[in-house]
Amino acid sequence: MQIQQARTHIMTVLAEGESPRADADALLCHLLGCRRSYLMTWPERELDAGQQATLQGWLERRLAGEPIAH
């Protein structure tokens, strides 16, 4: 899965939340250890299987109501 695909997926999953775009960017930046500009510059960068699994776990926690800051 590419960064842009992951970003779109996160925003879709969290669409009912207050800020799905900000949440998506925060999760991806934390996952990749980068700034938001990196997400925009390298949208085609592939996430490896471990990163995808971590991201899925974080999404499940967010859907369960855990604040993004945690």
Short mmCIF file of N, CA, C and O in Angstrom, two decimals:
data_model
loop_
_atom_site.label_atom_id
_atom_site.label_comp_id
_atom_site.label_asym_id
_atom_site.label_seq_id
_atom_site.Cartn_x
_atom_site.Cartn_y
_atom_site.Cartn_z
N MET A 1 0.85 -1.17 0.00
CA MET A 1 0.00 0.00 0.00
C MET A 1 0.89 1.24 0.00
O MET A 1 1.86 1.31 0.74
N GLN A 2 0.55 2.18 -0.83
CA GLN A 2 1.30 3.43 -0.93
C GLN A 2 0.79 4.43 0.11
O GLN A 2 -0.32 4.29 0.62
N ILE A 3 1.62 5.44 0.39
CA ILE A 3 1.24 6.47 1.36
C ILE A 3 -0.11 7.08 1.00
O ILE A 3 -0.99 7.21 1.86
N GLN A 4 -0.30 7.47 -0.25
CA GLN A 4 -1.57 8.10 -0.63
C GLN A 4 -2.74 7.16 -0.45
O GLN A 4 -3.81 7.57 -0.01
N GLN A 5 -2.56 5.89 -0.77
CA GLN A 5 -3.63 4.91 -0.57
C GLN A 5 -3.94 4.76 0.92
O GLN A 5 -5.11 4.67 1.31
N ALA A 6 -2.90 4.71 1.73
CA ALA A 6 -3.09 4.59 3.18
C ALA A 6 -3.80 5.82 3.72
O ALA A 6 -4.72 5.71 4.54
N ARG A 7 -3.41 6.98 3.26
CA ARG A 7 -4.03 8.24 3.70
C ARG A 7 -5.53 8.24 3.37
O ARG A 7 -6.37 8.58 4.20
N THR A 8 -5.86 7.85 2.15
CA THR A 8 -7.26 7.78 1.72
C THR A 8 -8.03 6.75 2.56
O THR A 8 -9.15 7.01 2.99
N HIS A 9 -7.41 5.61 2.80
CA HIS A 9 -8.04 4.55 3.60
C HIS A 9 -8.33 5.05 5.01
O HIS A 9 -9.44 4.86 5.53
N ILE A 10 -7.37 5.69 5.63
CA ILE A 10 -7.54 6.20 7.00
C ILE A 10 -8.68 7.22 7.03
O ILE A 10 -9.54 7.17 7.91
N MET A 11 -8.69 8.14 6.08
CA MET A 11 -9.74 9.15 6.05
C MET A 11 -11.12 8.53 5.86
O MET A 11 -12.10 8.99 6.44
N THR A 12 -11.20 7.47 5.08
CA THR A 12 -12.47 6.77 4.87
C THR A 12 -12.91 6.09 6.16
O THR A 12 -14.07 6.21 6.57
N VAL A 13 -12.00 5.39 6.80
CA VAL A 13 -12.32 4.66 8.03
C VAL A 13 -12.73 5.63 9.14
O VAL A 13 -13.65 5.35 9.91
N LEU A 14 -12.06 6.77 9.22
CA LEU A 14 -12.31 7.72 10.29
C LEU A 14 -13.23 8.86 9.86
O LEU A 14 -13.29 9.90 10.51
N ALA A 15 -13.98 8.67 8.79
CA ALA A 15 -14.81 9.73 8.21
C ALA A 15 -15.83 10.30 9.19
O ALA A 15 -16.20 11.46 9.09
N GLU A 16 -16.27 9.52 10.13
CA GLU A 16 -17.27 9.98 11.10
C GLU A 16 -16.64 10.82 12.21
O GLU A 16 -17.37 11.44 12.99
N GLY A 17 -15.33 10.85 12.29
CA GLY A 17 -14.65 11.61 13.33
C GLY A 17 -14.62 13.10 13.03
O GLY A 17 -15.13 13.57 12.01
N GLU A 18 -14.02 13.85 13.94
CA GLU A 18 -13.97 15.30 13.81
C GLU A 18 -12.98 15.77 12.75
O GLU A 18 -13.20 16.79 12.11
N SER A 19 -11.88 15.06 12.61
CA SER A 19 -10.83 15.53 11.70
C SER A 19 -10.10 14.36 11.04
O SER A 19 -8.94 14.09 11.36
N PRO A 20 -10.75 13.67 10.12
CA PRO A 20 -10.13 12.48 9.51
C PRO A 20 -8.83 12.79 8.76
O PRO A 20 -7.89 12.00 8.81
N ARG A 21 -8.74 13.93 8.11
CA ARG A 21 -7.52 14.27 7.37
C ARG A 21 -6.36 14.52 8.32
O ARG A 21 -5.26 14.02 8.12
N ALA A 22 -6.61 15.28 9.37
CA ALA A 22 -5.55 15.56 10.36
C ALA A 22 -5.13 14.28 11.07
O ALA A 22 -3.93 14.06 11.31
N ASP A 23 -6.10 13.43 11.39
CA ASP A 23 -5.77 12.15 12.03
C ASP A 23 -4.93 11.28 11.10
O ASP A 23 -3.95 10.67 11.53
N ALA A 24 -5.30 11.22 9.83
CA ALA A 24 -4.54 10.42 8.86
C ALA A 24 -3.11 10.92 8.76
O ALA A 24 -2.16 10.12 8.80
N ASP A 25 -2.94 12.22 8.65
CA ASP A 25 -1.60 12.77 8.54
C ASP A 25 -0.78 12.53 9.81
O ASP A 25 0.39 12.17 9.74
N ALA A 26 -1.42 12.70 10.97
CA ALA A 26 -0.71 12.48 12.23
C ALA A 26 -0.27 11.03 12.37
O ALA A 26 0.88 10.76 12.76
N LEU A 27 -1.15 10.10 12.05
CA LEU A 27 -0.80 8.68 12.15
C LEU A 27 0.33 8.32 11.19
O LEU A 27 1.29 7.63 11.57
N LEU A 28 0.23 8.76 9.95
CA LEU A 28 1.27 8.43 8.97
C LEU A 28 2.60 9.09 9.30
O LEU A 28 3.65 8.46 9.16
N CYS A 29 2.56 10.32 9.75
CA CYS A 29 3.82 10.99 10.12
C CYS A 29 4.48 10.29 11.29
O CYS A 29 5.71 10.13 11.31
N HIS A 30 3.69 9.88 12.26
CA HIS A 30 4.25 9.16 13.40
C HIS A 30 4.82 7.81 12.95
O HIS A 30 5.91 7.42 13.36
N LEU A 31 4.06 7.12 12.13
CA LEU A 31 4.49 5.81 11.63
C LEU A 31 5.82 5.90 10.88
O LEU A 31 6.70 5.07 11.06
N LEU A 32 5.95 6.92 10.04
CA LEU A 32 7.12 7.05 9.18
C LEU A 32 8.22 7.92 9.78
O LEU A 32 9.31 8.01 9.22
N GLY A 33 7.92 8.59 10.89
CA GLY A 33 8.91 9.48 11.49
C GLY A 33 9.25 10.64 10.58
O GLY A 33 10.43 10.97 10.39
N CYS A 34 8.21 11.25 10.01
CA CYS A 34 8.44 12.31 9.03
C CYS A 34 7.50 13.48 9.27
O CYS A 34 6.63 13.43 10.12
N ARG A 35 7.70 14.53 8.49
CA ARG A 35 6.82 15.69 8.51
C ARG A 35 5.73 15.49 7.46
O ARG A 35 5.86 14.68 6.55
N ARG A 36 4.67 16.29 7.59
CA ARG A 36 3.55 16.19 6.65
C ARG A 36 3.99 16.43 5.21
O ARG A 36 3.46 15.81 4.28
N SER A 37 4.95 17.31 5.01
CA SER A 37 5.41 17.60 3.66
C SER A 37 5.94 16.34 2.96
O SER A 37 5.83 16.21 1.75
N TYR A 38 6.50 15.41 3.73
CA TYR A 38 7.00 14.15 3.16
C TYR A 38 5.84 13.36 2.55
O TYR A 38 5.99 12.77 1.48
N LEU A 39 4.70 13.37 3.23
CA LEU A 39 3.53 12.63 2.72
C LEU A 39 3.09 13.17 1.37
O LEU A 39 2.67 12.42 0.49
N MET A 40 3.18 14.50 1.22
CA MET A 40 2.77 15.13 -0.03
C MET A 40 3.83 14.97 -1.13
O MET A 40 3.50 14.88 -2.30
N THR A 41 5.09 14.90 -0.72
CA THR A 41 6.18 14.80 -1.68
C THR A 41 6.35 13.38 -2.22
O THR A 41 6.69 13.18 -3.38
N TRP A 42 6.13 12.39 -1.37
CA TRP A 42 6.36 10.99 -1.74
C TRP A 42 5.10 10.14 -1.59
O TRP A 42 5.10 9.11 -0.91
N PRO A 43 3.98 10.50 -2.21
CA PRO A 43 2.73 9.74 -2.02
C PRO A 43 2.80 8.31 -2.56
O PRO A 43 2.03 7.46 -2.14
N GLU A 44 3.76 8.06 -3.45
CA GLU A 44 3.86 6.72 -4.04
C GLU A 44 4.74 5.77 -3.23
O GLU A 44 4.85 4.59 -3.56
N ARG A 45 5.37 6.26 -2.16
CA ARG A 45 6.22 5.41 -1.33
C ARG A 45 5.39 4.28 -0.73
O ARG A 45 4.29 4.48 -0.24
N GLU A 46 5.92 3.08 -0.81
CA GLU A 46 5.22 1.90 -0.31
C GLU A 46 5.45 1.71 1.19
O GLU A 46 6.56 1.86 1.67
N LEU A 47 4.38 1.38 1.89
CA LEU A 47 4.49 0.98 3.29
C LEU A 47 4.75 -0.52 3.32
O LEU A 47 4.12 -1.27 2.57
N ASP A 48 5.69 -0.94 4.17
CA ASP A 48 5.96 -2.38 4.23
C ASP A 48 4.89 -3.07 5.07
O ASP A 48 4.02 -2.42 5.68
N ALA A 49 4.92 -4.37 5.11
CA ALA A 49 3.89 -5.15 5.80
C ALA A 49 3.82 -4.81 7.28
O ALA A 49 2.73 -4.72 7.86
N GLY A 50 4.96 -4.62 7.91
CA GLY A 50 4.99 -4.27 9.33
C GLY A 50 4.35 -2.91 9.59
O GLY A 50 3.60 -2.75 10.56
N GLN A 51 4.63 -1.95 8.73
CA GLN A 51 4.04 -0.63 8.88
C GLN A 51 2.53 -0.69 8.68
O GLN A 51 1.77 -0.04 9.40
N GLN A 52 2.10 -1.48 7.72
CA GLN A 52 0.67 -1.61 7.47
C GLN A 52 -0.03 -2.25 8.67
O GLN A 52 -1.13 -1.83 9.06
N ALA A 53 0.59 -3.25 9.26
CA ALA A 53 0.00 -3.92 10.43
C ALA A 53 -0.07 -2.96 11.62
O ALA A 53 -1.09 -2.91 12.33
N THR A 54 0.97 -2.19 11.83
CA THR A 54 0.99 -1.20 12.91
C THR A 54 -0.12 -0.18 12.69
O THR A 54 -0.87 0.15 13.62
N LEU A 55 -0.22 0.31 11.48
CA LEU A 55 -1.25 1.29 11.15
C LEU A 55 -2.65 0.73 11.39
O LEU A 55 -3.52 1.42 11.94
N GLN A 56 -2.88 -0.51 11.02
CA GLN A 56 -4.19 -1.13 11.24
C GLN A 56 -4.52 -1.19 12.72
O GLN A 56 -5.64 -0.91 13.14
N GLY A 57 -3.53 -1.54 13.53
CA GLY A 57 -3.73 -1.57 14.98
C GLY A 57 -4.08 -0.20 15.53
O GLY A 57 -4.97 -0.06 16.39
N TRP A 58 -3.39 0.81 15.05
CA TRP A 58 -3.66 2.18 15.49
C TRP A 58 -5.06 2.62 15.08
O TRP A 58 -5.75 3.29 15.83
N LEU A 59 -5.48 2.23 13.88
CA LEU A 59 -6.83 2.58 13.41
C LEU A 59 -7.89 1.93 14.30
O LEU A 59 -8.90 2.56 14.64
N GLU A 60 -7.68 0.69 14.66
CA GLU A 60 -8.63 -0.01 15.53
C GLU A 60 -8.73 0.68 16.88
O GLU A 60 -9.82 0.84 17.43
N ARG A 61 -7.59 1.12 17.41
CA ARG A 61 -7.59 1.84 18.68
C ARG A 61 -8.32 3.17 18.55
O ARG A 61 -9.08 3.56 19.44
N ARG A 62 -8.10 3.86 17.43
CA ARG A 62 -8.76 5.15 17.21
C ARG A 62 -10.27 4.96 17.09
O ARG A 62 -11.05 5.73 17.66
N LEU A 63 -10.69 3.93 16.38
CA LEU A 63 -12.12 3.64 16.24
C LEU A 63 -12.76 3.28 17.58
O LEU A 63 -13.96 3.52 17.78
N ALA A 64 -11.97 2.73 18.49
CA ALA A 64 -12.46 2.37 19.81
C ALA A 64 -12.55 3.60 20.71
O ALA A 64 -12.97 3.49 21.86
N GLY A 65 -12.14 4.76 20.20
CA GLY A 65 -12.28 6.00 20.96
C GLY A 65 -11.01 6.54 21.57
O GLY A 65 -11.04 7.55 22.26
N GLU A 66 -9.89 5.86 21.35
CA GLU A 66 -8.64 6.35 21.93
C GLU A 66 -8.22 7.64 21.23
O GLU A 66 -8.23 7.72 19.99
N PRO A 67 -7.84 8.66 22.00
CA PRO A 67 -7.42 9.93 21.38
C PRO A 67 -6.19 9.73 20.49
O PRO A 67 -5.34 8.89 20.77
N ILE A 68 -6.10 10.52 19.45
CA ILE A 68 -5.00 10.41 18.51
C ILE A 68 -3.64 10.65 19.19
O ILE A 68 -2.64 10.09 18.80
N ALA A 69 -3.64 11.46 20.23
CA ALA A 69 -2.41 11.78 20.93
C ALA A 69 -1.81 10.57 21.66
O ALA A 69 -0.63 10.57 22.01
N HIS A 70 -2.59 9.55 21.89
CA HIS A 70 -2.08 8.39 22.61
C HIS A 70 -1.52 7.39 21.63
O HIS A 70 -0.81 6.54 21.90
#
